[in-house]
mmCIF file of C-alpha atoms and ligand atoms in Angstrom:
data_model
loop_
_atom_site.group_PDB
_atom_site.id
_atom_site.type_symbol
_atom_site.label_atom_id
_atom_site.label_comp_id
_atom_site.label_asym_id
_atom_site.label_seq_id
_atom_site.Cartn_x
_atom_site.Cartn_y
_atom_site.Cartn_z
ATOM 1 C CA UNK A 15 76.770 104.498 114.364
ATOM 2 C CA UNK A 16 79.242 102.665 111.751
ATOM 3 C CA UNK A 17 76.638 100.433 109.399
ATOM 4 C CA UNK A 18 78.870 97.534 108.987
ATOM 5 C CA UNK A 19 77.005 94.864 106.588
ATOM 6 C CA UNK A 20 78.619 91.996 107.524
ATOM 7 C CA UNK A 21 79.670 91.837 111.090
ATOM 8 C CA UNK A 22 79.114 88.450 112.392
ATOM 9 C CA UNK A 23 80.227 85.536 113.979
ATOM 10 C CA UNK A 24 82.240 84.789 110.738
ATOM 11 C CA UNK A 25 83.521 88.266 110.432
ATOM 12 C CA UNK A 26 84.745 89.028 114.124
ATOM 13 C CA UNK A 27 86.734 85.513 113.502
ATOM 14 C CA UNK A 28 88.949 86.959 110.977
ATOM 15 C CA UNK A 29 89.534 90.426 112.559
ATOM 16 C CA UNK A 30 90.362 88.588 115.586
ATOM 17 C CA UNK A 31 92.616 86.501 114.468
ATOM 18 C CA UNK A 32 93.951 89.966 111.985
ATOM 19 C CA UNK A 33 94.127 91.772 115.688
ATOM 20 C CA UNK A 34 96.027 89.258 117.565
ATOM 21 C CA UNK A 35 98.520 88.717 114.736
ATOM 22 C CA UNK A 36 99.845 92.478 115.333
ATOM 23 C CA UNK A 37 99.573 92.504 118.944
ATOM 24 C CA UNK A 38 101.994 88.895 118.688
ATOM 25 C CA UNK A 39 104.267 90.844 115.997
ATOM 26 C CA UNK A 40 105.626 92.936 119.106
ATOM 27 C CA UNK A 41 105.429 96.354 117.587
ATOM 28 C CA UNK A 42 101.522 96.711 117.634
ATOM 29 C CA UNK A 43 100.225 100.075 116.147
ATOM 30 C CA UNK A 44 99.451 102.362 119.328
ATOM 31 C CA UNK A 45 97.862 105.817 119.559
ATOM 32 C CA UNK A 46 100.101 108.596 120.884
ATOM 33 C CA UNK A 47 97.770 110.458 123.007
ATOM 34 C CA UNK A 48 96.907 107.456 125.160
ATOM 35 C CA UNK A 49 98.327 107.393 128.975
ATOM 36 C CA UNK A 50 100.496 104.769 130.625
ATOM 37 C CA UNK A 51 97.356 103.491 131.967
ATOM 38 C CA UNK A 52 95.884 103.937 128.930
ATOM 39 C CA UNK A 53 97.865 101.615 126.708
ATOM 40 C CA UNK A 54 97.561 98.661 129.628
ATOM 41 C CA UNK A 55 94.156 98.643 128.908
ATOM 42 C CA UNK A 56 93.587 99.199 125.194
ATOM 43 C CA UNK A 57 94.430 95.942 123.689
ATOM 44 C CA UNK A 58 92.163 94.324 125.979
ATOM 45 C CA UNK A 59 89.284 96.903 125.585
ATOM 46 C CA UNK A 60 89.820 96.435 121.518
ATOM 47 C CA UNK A 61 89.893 92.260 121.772
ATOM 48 C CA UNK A 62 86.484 92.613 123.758
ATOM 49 C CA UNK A 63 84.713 95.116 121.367
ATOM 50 C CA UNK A 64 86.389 93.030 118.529
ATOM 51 C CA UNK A 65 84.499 89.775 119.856
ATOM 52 C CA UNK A 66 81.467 91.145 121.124
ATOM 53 C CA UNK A 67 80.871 95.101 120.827
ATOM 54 C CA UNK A 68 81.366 97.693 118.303
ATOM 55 C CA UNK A 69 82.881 100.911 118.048
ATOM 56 C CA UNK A 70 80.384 102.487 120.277
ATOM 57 C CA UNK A 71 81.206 100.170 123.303
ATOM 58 C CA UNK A 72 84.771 100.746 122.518
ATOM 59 C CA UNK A 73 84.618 104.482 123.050
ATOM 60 C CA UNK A 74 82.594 103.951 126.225
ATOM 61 C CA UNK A 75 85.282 101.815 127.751
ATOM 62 C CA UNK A 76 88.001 104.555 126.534
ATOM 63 C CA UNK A 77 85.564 107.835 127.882
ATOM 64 C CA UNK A 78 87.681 107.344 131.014
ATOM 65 C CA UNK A 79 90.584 110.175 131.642
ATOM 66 C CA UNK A 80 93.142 108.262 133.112
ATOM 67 C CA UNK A 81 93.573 106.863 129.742
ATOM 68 C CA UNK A 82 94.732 109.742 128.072
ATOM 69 C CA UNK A 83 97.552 112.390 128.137
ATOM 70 C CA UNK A 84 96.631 115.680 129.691
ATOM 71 C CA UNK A 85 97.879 117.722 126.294
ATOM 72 C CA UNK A 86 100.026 116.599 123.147
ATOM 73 C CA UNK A 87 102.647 118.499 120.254
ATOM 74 C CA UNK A 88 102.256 118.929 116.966
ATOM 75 C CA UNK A 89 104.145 120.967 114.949
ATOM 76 C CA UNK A 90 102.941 123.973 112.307
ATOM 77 C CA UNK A 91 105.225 125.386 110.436
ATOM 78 C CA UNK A 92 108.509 125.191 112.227
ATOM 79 C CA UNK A 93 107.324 125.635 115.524
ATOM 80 C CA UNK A 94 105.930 122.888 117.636
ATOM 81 C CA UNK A 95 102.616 123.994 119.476
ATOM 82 C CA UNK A 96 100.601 122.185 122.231
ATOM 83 C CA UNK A 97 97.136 121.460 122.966
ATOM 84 C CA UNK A 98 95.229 120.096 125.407
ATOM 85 C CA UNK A 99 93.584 116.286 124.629
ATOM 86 C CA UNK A 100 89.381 115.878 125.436
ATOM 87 C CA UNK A 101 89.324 112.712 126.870
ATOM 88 C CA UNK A 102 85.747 111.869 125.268
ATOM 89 C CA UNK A 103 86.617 113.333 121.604
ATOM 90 C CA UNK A 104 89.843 111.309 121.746
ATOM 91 C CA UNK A 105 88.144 107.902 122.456
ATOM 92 C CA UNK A 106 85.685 108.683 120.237
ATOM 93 C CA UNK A 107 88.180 109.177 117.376
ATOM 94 C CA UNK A 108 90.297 106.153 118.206
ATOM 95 C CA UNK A 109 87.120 103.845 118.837
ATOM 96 C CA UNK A 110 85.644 104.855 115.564
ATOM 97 C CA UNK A 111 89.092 104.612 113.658
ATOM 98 C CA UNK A 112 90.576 101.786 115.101
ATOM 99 C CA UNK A 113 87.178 99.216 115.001
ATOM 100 C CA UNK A 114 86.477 100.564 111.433
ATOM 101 C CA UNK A 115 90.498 99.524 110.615
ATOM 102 C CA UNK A 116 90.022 96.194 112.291
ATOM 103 C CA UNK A 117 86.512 95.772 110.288
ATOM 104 C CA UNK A 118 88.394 96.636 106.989
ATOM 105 C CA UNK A 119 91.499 94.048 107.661
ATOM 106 C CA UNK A 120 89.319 91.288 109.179
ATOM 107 C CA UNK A 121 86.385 91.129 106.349
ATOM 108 C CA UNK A 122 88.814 91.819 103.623
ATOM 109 C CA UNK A 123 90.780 88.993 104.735
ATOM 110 C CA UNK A 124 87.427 86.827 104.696
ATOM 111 C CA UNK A 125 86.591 87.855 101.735
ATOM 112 C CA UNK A 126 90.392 86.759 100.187
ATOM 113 C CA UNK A 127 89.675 83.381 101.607
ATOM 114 C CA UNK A 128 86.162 83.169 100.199
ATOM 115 C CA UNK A 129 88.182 84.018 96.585
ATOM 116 C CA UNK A 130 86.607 87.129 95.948
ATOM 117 C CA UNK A 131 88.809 89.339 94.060
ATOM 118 C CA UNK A 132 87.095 92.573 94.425
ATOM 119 C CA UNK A 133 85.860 95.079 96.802
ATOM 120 C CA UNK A 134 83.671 98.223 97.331
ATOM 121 C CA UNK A 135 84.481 100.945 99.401
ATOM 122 C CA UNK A 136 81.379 102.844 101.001
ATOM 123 C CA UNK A 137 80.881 105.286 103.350
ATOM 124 C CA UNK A 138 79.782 103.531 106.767
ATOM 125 C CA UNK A 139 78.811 106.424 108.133
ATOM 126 C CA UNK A 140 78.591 110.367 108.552
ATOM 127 C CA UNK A 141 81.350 112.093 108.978
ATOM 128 C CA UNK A 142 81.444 115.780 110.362
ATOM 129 C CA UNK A 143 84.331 117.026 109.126
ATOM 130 C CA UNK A 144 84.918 114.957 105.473
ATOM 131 C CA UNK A 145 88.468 114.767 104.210
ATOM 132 C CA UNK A 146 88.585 116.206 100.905
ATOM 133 C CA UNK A 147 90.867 113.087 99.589
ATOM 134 C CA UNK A 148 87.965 111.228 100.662
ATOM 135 C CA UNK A 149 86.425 111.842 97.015
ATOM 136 C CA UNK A 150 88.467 109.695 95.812
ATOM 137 C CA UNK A 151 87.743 106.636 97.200
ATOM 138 C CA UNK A 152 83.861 106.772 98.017
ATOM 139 C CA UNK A 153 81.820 104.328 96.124
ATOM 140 C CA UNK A 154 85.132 102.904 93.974
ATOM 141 C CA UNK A 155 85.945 99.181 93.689
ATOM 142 C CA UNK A 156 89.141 97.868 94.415
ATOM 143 C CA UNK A 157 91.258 94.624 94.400
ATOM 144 C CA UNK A 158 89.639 92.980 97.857
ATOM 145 C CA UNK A 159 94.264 92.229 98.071
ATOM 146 C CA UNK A 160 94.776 96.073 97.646
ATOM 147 C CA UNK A 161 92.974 96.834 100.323
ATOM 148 C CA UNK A 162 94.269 93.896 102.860
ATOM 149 C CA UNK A 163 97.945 95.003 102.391
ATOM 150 C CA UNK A 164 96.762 98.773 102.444
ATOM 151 C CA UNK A 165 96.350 98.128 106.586
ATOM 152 C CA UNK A 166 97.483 101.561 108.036
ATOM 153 C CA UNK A 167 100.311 101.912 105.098
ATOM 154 C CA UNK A 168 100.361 105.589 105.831
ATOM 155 C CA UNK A 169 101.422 106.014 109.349
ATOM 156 C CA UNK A 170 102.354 102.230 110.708
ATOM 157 C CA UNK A 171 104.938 100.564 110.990
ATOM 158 C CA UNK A 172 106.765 104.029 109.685
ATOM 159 C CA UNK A 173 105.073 106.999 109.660
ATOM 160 C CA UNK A 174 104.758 109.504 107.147
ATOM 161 C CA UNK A 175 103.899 107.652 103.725
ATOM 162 C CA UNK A 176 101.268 110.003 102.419
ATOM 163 C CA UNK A 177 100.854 108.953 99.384
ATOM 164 C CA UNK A 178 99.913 105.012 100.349
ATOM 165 C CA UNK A 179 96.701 103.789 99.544
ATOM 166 C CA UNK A 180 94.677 102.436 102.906
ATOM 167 C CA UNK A 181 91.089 102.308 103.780
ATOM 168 C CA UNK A 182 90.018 104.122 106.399
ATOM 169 C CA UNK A 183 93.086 106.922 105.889
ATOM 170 C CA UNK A 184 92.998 108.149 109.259
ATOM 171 C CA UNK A 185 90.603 109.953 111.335
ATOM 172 C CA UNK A 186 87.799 111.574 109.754
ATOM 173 C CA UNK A 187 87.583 108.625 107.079
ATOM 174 C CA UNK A 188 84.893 106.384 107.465
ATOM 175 C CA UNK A 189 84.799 104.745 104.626
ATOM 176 C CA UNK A 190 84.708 100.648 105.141
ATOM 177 C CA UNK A 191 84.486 98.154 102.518
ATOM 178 C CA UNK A 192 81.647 96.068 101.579
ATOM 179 C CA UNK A 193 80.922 92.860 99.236
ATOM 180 C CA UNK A 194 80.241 93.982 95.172
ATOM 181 C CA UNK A 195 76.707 92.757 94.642
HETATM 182 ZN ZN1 LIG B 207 87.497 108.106 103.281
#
């Protein structure tokens, strides 16, 4: 479970109305390894957990393999290899990653329009295999605007930015970002 200090009534506001703003810019970030099926129902499935659930009841609604592609590419080296997609690992991963994003956006915006100017970036919860980049982030404060415009800067709208700073990275990060006290 994600500890997530501040998600209430006020917070689920903002991430809503950070959620819906992509979905209405008609090029909303998407996972790859999601079905046909699949991406019909994950917009709704992340408004609902958005507005009432948590990453938990997200992954539940996602456990279901109709939602996901049978096996994906990836390339290594200069060959492109394929592998076969675990329906419950792969909700898990984009239930924990996507909520956390939408937790990071949606408070970080509150916090803008409550005037705070800075951030701190925590580790919301365990993480079995820790990214090694991760070092460099955990426990650090940051401008609270930093981290706004930082929303998936390395893979969305273009992929491939490595270097851009944004909180959670990717999968495997769970860092989220919490008030300075
Ligand atoms: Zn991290």
């Amino acid at each position: 479970m994600y500890n997530f200090e501040e998600l209430d009534e006020i917070t689920r506001k903002w991430m809503l109305e950070e959620f819906q703003d992509e979905e209405k810019s008609g090029n909303p970030y998407r996972s790859s390894r999601l079905s046909s099926i699949g991406l019909k129902v994950f917009p709704n499935e992340m408004e609902k957990a958005i507005k009432e659930g948590n990453e938990k009841t997200l992954a539940l609604a996602l456990y279901d393999p109709k939602y996901w592609k049978t096996s994906e590419t990836y390339p290594r080296g200069n060959k492109i290899h394929t592998r076969k997609i675990n329906p419950i690992k792969a909700a898990e991963f984009l239930a924990y990653t996507e909520f956390n994003t939408w937790y990071v956006r949606g408070f970080a915006r509150r916090l803008l329009e409550e005037g705070e100017e800075f951030c701190q970036v925590y580790r919301a919860a365990p993480a079995w295999k820790p990214r090694a980049e991760c070092l460099t982030h955990e426990n650090q404060i940051y401008k609270v605007k930093k981290i706004y415009e930082g929303h998936r800067a390395r893979y969305w709208p273009k992929p491939g930015d490595e270097t851009a700073f944004c909180i959670p990275v990717g999968t495997n990060c769970h860092h989220s970002i919490k008030r300075v006290k």
